[in-house]
mmCIF file with all atom_site columns, C-alpha atoms in Angstrom:
data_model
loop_
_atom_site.group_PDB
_atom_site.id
_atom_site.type_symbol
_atom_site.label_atom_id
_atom_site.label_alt_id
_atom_site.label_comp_id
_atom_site.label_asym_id
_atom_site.label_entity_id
_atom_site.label_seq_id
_atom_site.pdbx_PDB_ins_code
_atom_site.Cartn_x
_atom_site.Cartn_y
_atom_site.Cartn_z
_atom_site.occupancy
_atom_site.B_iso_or_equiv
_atom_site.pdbx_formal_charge
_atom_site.auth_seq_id
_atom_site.auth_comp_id
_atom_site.auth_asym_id
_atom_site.auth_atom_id
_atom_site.pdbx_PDB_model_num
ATOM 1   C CA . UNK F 1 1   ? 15.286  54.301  -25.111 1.00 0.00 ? 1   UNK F CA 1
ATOM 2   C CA . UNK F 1 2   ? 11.565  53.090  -23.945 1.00 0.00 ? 2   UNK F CA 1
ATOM 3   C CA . UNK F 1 3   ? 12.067  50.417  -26.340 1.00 0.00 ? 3   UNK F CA 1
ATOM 4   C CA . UNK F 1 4   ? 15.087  49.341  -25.034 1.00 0.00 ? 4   UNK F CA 1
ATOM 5   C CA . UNK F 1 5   ? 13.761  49.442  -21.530 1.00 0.00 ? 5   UNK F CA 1
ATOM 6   C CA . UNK F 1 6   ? 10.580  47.383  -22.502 1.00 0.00 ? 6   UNK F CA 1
ATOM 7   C CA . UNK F 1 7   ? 12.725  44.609  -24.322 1.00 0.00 ? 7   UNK F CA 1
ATOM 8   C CA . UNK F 1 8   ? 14.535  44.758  -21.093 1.00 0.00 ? 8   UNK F CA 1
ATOM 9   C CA . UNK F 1 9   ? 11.681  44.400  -18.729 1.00 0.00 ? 9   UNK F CA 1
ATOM 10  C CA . UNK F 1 10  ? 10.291  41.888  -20.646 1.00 0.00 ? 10  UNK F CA 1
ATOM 11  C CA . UNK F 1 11  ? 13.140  39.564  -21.374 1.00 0.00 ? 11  UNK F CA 1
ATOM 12  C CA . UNK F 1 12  ? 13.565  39.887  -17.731 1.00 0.00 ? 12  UNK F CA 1
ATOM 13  C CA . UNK F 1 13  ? 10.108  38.829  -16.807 1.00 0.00 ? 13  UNK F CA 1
ATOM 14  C CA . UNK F 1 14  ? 10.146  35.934  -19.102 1.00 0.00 ? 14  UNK F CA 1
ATOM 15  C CA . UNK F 1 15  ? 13.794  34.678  -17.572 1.00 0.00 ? 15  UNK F CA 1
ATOM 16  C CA . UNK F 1 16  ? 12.008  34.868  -14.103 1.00 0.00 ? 16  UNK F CA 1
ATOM 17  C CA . UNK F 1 17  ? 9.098   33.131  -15.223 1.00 0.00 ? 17  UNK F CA 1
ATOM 18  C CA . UNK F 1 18  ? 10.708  30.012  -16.674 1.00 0.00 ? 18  UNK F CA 1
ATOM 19  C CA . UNK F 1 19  ? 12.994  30.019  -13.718 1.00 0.00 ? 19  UNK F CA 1
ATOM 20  C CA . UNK F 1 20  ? 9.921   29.564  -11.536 1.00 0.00 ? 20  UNK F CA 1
ATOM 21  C CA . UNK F 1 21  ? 8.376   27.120  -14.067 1.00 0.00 ? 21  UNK F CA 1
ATOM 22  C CA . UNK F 1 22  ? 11.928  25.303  -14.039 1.00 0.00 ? 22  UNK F CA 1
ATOM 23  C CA . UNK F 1 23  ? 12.094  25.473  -10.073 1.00 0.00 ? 23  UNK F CA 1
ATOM 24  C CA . UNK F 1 24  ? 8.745   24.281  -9.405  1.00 0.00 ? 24  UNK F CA 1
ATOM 25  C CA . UNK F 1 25  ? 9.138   21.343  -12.198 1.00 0.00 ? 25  UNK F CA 1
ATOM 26  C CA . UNK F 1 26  ? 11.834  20.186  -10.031 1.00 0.00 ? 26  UNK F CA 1
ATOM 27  C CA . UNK F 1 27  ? 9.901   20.212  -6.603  1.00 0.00 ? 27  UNK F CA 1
ATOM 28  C CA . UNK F 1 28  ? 7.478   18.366  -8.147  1.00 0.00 ? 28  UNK F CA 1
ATOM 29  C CA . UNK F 1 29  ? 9.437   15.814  -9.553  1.00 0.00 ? 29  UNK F CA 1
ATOM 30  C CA . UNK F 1 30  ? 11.561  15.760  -5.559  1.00 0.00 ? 30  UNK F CA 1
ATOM 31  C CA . UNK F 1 31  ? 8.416   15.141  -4.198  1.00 0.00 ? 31  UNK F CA 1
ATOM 32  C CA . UNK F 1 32  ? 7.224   12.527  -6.141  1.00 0.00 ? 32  UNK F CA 1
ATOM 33  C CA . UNK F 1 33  ? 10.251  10.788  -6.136  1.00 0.00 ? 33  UNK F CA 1
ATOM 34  C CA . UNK F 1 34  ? 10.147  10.865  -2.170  1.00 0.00 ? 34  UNK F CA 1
ATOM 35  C CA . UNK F 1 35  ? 6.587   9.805   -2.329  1.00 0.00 ? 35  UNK F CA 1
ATOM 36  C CA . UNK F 1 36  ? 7.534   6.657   -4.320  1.00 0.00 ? 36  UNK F CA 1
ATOM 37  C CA . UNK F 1 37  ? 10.642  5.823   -1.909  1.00 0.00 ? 37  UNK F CA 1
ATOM 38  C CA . UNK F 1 38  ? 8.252   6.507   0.647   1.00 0.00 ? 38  UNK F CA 1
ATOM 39  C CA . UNK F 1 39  ? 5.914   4.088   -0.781  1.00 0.00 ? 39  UNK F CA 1
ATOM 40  C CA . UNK F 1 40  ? 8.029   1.600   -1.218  1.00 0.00 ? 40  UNK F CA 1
ATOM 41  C CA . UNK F 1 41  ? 10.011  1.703   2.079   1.00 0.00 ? 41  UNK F CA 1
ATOM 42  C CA . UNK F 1 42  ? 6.214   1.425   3.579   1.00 0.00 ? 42  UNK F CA 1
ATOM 43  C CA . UNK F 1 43  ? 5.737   -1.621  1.939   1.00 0.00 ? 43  UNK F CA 1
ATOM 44  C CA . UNK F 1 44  ? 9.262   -3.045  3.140   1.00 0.00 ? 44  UNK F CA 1
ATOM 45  C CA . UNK F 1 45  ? 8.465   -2.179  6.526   1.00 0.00 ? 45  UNK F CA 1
ATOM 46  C CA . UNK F 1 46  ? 4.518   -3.694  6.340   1.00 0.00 ? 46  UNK F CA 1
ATOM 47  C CA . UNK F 1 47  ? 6.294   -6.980  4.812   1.00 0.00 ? 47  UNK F CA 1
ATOM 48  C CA . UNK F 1 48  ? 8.531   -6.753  8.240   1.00 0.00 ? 48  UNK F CA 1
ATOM 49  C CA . UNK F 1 49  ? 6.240   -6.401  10.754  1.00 0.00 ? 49  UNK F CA 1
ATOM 50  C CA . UNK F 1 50  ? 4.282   -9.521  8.969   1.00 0.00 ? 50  UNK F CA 1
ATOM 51  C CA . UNK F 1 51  ? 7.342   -11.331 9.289   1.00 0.00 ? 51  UNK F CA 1
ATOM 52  C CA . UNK F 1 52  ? 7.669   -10.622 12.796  1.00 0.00 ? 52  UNK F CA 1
ATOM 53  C CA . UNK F 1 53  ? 3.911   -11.390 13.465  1.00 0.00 ? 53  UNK F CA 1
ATOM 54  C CA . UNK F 1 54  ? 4.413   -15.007 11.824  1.00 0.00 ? 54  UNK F CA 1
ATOM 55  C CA . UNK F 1 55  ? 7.391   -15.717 13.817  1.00 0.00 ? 55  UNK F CA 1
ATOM 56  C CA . UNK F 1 56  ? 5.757   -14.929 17.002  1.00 0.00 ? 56  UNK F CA 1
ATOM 57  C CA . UNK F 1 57  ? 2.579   -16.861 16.293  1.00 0.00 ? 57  UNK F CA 1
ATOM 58  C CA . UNK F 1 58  ? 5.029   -19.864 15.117  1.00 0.00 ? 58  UNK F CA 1
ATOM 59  C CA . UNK F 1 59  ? 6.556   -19.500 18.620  1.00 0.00 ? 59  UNK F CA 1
ATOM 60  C CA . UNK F 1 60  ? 3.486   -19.335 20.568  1.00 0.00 ? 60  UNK F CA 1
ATOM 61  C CA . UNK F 1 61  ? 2.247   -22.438 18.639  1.00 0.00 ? 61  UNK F CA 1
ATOM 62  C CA . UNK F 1 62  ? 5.800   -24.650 19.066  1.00 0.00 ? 62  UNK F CA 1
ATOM 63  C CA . UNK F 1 63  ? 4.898   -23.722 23.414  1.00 0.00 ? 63  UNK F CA 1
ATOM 64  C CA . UNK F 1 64  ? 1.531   -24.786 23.197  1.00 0.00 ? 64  UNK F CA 1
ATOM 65  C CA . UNK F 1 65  ? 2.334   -27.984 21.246  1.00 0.00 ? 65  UNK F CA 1
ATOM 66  C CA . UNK F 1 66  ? 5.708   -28.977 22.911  1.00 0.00 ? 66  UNK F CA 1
ATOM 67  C CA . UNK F 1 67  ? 3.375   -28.567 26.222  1.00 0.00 ? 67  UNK F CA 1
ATOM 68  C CA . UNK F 1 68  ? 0.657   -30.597 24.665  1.00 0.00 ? 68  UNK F CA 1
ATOM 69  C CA . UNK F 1 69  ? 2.844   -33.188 23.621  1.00 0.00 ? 69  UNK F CA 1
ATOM 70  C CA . UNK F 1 70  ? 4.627   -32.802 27.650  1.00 0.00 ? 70  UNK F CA 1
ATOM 71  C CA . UNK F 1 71  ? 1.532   -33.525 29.110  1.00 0.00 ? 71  UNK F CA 1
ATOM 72  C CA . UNK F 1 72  ? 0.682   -36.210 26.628  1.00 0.00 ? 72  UNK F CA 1
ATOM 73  C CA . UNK F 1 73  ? 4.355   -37.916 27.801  1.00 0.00 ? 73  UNK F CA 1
ATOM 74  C CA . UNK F 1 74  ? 3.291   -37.523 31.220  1.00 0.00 ? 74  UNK F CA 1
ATOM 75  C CA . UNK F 1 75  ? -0.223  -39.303 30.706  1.00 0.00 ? 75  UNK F CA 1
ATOM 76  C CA . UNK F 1 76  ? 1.578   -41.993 28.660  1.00 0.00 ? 76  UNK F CA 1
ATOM 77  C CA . UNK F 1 77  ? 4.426   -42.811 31.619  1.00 0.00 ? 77  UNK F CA 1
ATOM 78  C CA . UNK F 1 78  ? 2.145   -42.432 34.411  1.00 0.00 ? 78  UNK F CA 1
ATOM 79  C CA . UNK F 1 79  ? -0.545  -44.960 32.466  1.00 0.00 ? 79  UNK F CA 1
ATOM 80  C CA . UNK F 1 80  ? 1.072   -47.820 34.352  1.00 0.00 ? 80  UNK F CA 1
ATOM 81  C CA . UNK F 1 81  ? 0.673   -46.953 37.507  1.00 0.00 ? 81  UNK F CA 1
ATOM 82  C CA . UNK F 1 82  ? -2.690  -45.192 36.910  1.00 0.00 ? 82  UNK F CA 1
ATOM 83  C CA . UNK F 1 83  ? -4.319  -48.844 35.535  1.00 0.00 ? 83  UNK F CA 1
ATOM 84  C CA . UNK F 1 84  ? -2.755  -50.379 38.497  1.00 0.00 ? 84  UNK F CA 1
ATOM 85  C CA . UNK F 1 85  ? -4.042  -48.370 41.326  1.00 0.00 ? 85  UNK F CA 1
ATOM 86  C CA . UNK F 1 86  ? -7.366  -47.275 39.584  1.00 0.00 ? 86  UNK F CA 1
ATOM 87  C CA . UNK F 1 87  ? -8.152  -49.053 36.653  1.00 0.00 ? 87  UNK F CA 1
ATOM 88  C CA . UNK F 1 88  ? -11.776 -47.484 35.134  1.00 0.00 ? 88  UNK F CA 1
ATOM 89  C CA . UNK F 1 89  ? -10.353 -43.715 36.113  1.00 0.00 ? 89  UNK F CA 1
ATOM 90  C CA . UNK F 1 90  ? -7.518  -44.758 33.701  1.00 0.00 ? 90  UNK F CA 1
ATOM 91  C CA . UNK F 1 91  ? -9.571  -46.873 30.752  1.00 0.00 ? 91  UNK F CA 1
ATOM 92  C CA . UNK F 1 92  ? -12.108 -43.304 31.397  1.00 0.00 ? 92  UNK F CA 1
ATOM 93  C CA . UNK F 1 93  ? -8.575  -41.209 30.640  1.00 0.00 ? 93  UNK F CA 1
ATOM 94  C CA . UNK F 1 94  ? -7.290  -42.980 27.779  1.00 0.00 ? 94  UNK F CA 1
ATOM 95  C CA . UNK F 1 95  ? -10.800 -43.341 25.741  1.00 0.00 ? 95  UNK F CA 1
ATOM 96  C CA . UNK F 1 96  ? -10.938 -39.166 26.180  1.00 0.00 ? 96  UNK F CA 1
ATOM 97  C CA . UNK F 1 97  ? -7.438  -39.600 25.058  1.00 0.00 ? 97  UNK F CA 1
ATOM 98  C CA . UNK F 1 98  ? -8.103  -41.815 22.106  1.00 0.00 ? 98  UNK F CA 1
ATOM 99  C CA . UNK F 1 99  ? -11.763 -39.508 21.064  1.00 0.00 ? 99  UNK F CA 1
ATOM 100 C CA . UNK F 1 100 ? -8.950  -36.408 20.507  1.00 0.00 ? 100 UNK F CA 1
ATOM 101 C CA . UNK F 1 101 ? -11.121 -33.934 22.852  1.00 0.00 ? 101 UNK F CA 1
ATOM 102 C CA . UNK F 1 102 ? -7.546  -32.783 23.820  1.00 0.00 ? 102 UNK F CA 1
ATOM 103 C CA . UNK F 1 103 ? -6.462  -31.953 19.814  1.00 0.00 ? 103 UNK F CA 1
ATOM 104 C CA . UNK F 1 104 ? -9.506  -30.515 18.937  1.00 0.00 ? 104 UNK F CA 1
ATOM 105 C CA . UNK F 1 105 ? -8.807  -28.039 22.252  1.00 0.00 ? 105 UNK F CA 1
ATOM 106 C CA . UNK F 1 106 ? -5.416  -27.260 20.705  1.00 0.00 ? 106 UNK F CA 1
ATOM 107 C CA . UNK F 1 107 ? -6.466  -27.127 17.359  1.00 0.00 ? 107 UNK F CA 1
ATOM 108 C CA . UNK F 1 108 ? -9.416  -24.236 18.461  1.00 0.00 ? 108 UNK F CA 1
ATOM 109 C CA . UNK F 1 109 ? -6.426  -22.805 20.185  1.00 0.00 ? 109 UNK F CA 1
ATOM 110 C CA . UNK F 1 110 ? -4.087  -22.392 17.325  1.00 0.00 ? 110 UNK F CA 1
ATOM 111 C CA . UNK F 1 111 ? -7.115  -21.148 15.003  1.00 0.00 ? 111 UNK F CA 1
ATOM 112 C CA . UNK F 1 112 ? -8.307  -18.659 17.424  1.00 0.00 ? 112 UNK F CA 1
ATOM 113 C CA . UNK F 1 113 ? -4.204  -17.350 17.361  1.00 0.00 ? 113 UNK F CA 1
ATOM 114 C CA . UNK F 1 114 ? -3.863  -16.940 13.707  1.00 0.00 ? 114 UNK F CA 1
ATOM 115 C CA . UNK F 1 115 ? -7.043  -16.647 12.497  1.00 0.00 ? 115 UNK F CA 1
ATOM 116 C CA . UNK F 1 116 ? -7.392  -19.049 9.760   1.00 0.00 ? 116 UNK F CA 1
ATOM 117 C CA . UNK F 1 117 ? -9.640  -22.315 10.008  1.00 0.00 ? 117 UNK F CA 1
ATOM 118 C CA . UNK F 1 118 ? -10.035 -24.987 7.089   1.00 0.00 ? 118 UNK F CA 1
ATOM 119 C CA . UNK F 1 119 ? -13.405 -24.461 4.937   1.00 0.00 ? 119 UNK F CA 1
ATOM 120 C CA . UNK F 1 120 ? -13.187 -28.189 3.726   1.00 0.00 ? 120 UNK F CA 1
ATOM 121 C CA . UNK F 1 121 ? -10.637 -30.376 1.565   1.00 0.00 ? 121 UNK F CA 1
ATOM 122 C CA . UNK F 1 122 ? -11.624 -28.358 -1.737  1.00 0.00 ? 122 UNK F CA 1
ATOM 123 C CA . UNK F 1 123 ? -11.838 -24.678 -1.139  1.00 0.00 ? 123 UNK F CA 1
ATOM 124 C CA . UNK F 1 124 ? -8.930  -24.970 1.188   1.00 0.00 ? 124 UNK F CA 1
ATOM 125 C CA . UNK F 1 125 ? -7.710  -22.414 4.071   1.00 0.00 ? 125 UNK F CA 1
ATOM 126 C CA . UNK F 1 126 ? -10.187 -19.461 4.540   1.00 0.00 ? 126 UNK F CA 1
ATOM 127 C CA . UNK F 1 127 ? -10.468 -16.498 7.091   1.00 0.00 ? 127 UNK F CA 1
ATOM 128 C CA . UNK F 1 128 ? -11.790 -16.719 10.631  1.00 0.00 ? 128 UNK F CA 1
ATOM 129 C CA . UNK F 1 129 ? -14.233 -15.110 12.623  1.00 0.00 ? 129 UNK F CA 1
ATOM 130 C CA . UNK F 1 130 ? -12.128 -13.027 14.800  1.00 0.00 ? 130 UNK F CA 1
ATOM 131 C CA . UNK F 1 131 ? -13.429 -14.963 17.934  1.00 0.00 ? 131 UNK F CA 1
ATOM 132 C CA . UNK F 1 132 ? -14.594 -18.601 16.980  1.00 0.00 ? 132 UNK F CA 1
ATOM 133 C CA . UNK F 1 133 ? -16.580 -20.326 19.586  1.00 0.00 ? 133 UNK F CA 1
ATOM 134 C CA . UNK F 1 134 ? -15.241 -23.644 20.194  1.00 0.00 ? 134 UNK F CA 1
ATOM 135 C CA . UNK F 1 135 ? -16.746 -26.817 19.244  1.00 0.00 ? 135 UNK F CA 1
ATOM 136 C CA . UNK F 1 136 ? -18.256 -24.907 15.646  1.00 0.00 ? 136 UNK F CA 1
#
């Protein structure tokens, strides 16, 4: 009978210890399956919120240009009058005008907003400094 009772206790110890192998093979492979969906729905959501940040830059850019572009309409219709009733203050307005120290405002603007300036025609678009001083 000890024999039987050893065979016994030891069958029964095995079949508890692959059960527990078994078990904890499948955790694993739960977890790393969440970690991957995880992963990947962190990426999604990173992709997003880039999204989101473009279209709000894009936004902020089409106000500051559609009020450049106002106040450039305004100069332009009130030009008349302006030669008429003081004409060096308007020849003074419209050579500022014609140097572009308006655009090159705007254009510091818009880099400042997203960041990215233009190296030179070859290398292309390039990374800021996170707070470019006009006028560099």
């Amino acid at each position: 009978m000890p024999t039987f009772v050893r065979g016994m206790v030891t069958w029964a110890a095995a079949y508890a210890l692959g059960r527990a192998v078994a078990m904890h093979r499948a955790y694993t492979a739960g977890l790393e399956e969440r970690a991957v969906r995880l992963e990947r729905e962190r990426e999604i959501e990173a992709e997003r919120a880039a999204e989101r940040e473009r279209a709000r830059i894009a936004r902020d850019m089409h106000d500051v240009l559609a009020h450049a572009v106002s106040v450039m309409v305004v100069q332009a219709e009130a030009g008349p009058l302006a030669v008429r009733s003081n004409p060096e203050r308007a020849e003074a307005a419209f050579h500022r005008r014609r140097q572009g120290e308006r655009w090159t405002e705007w254009r510091w603007t818009g880099r400042r907003w997203t960041g990215w300036r233009r190296a030179d025609r070859r290398t292309g678009w390039r990374r800021a400094d996170r707070h470019p001083r006009a006028g560099r």
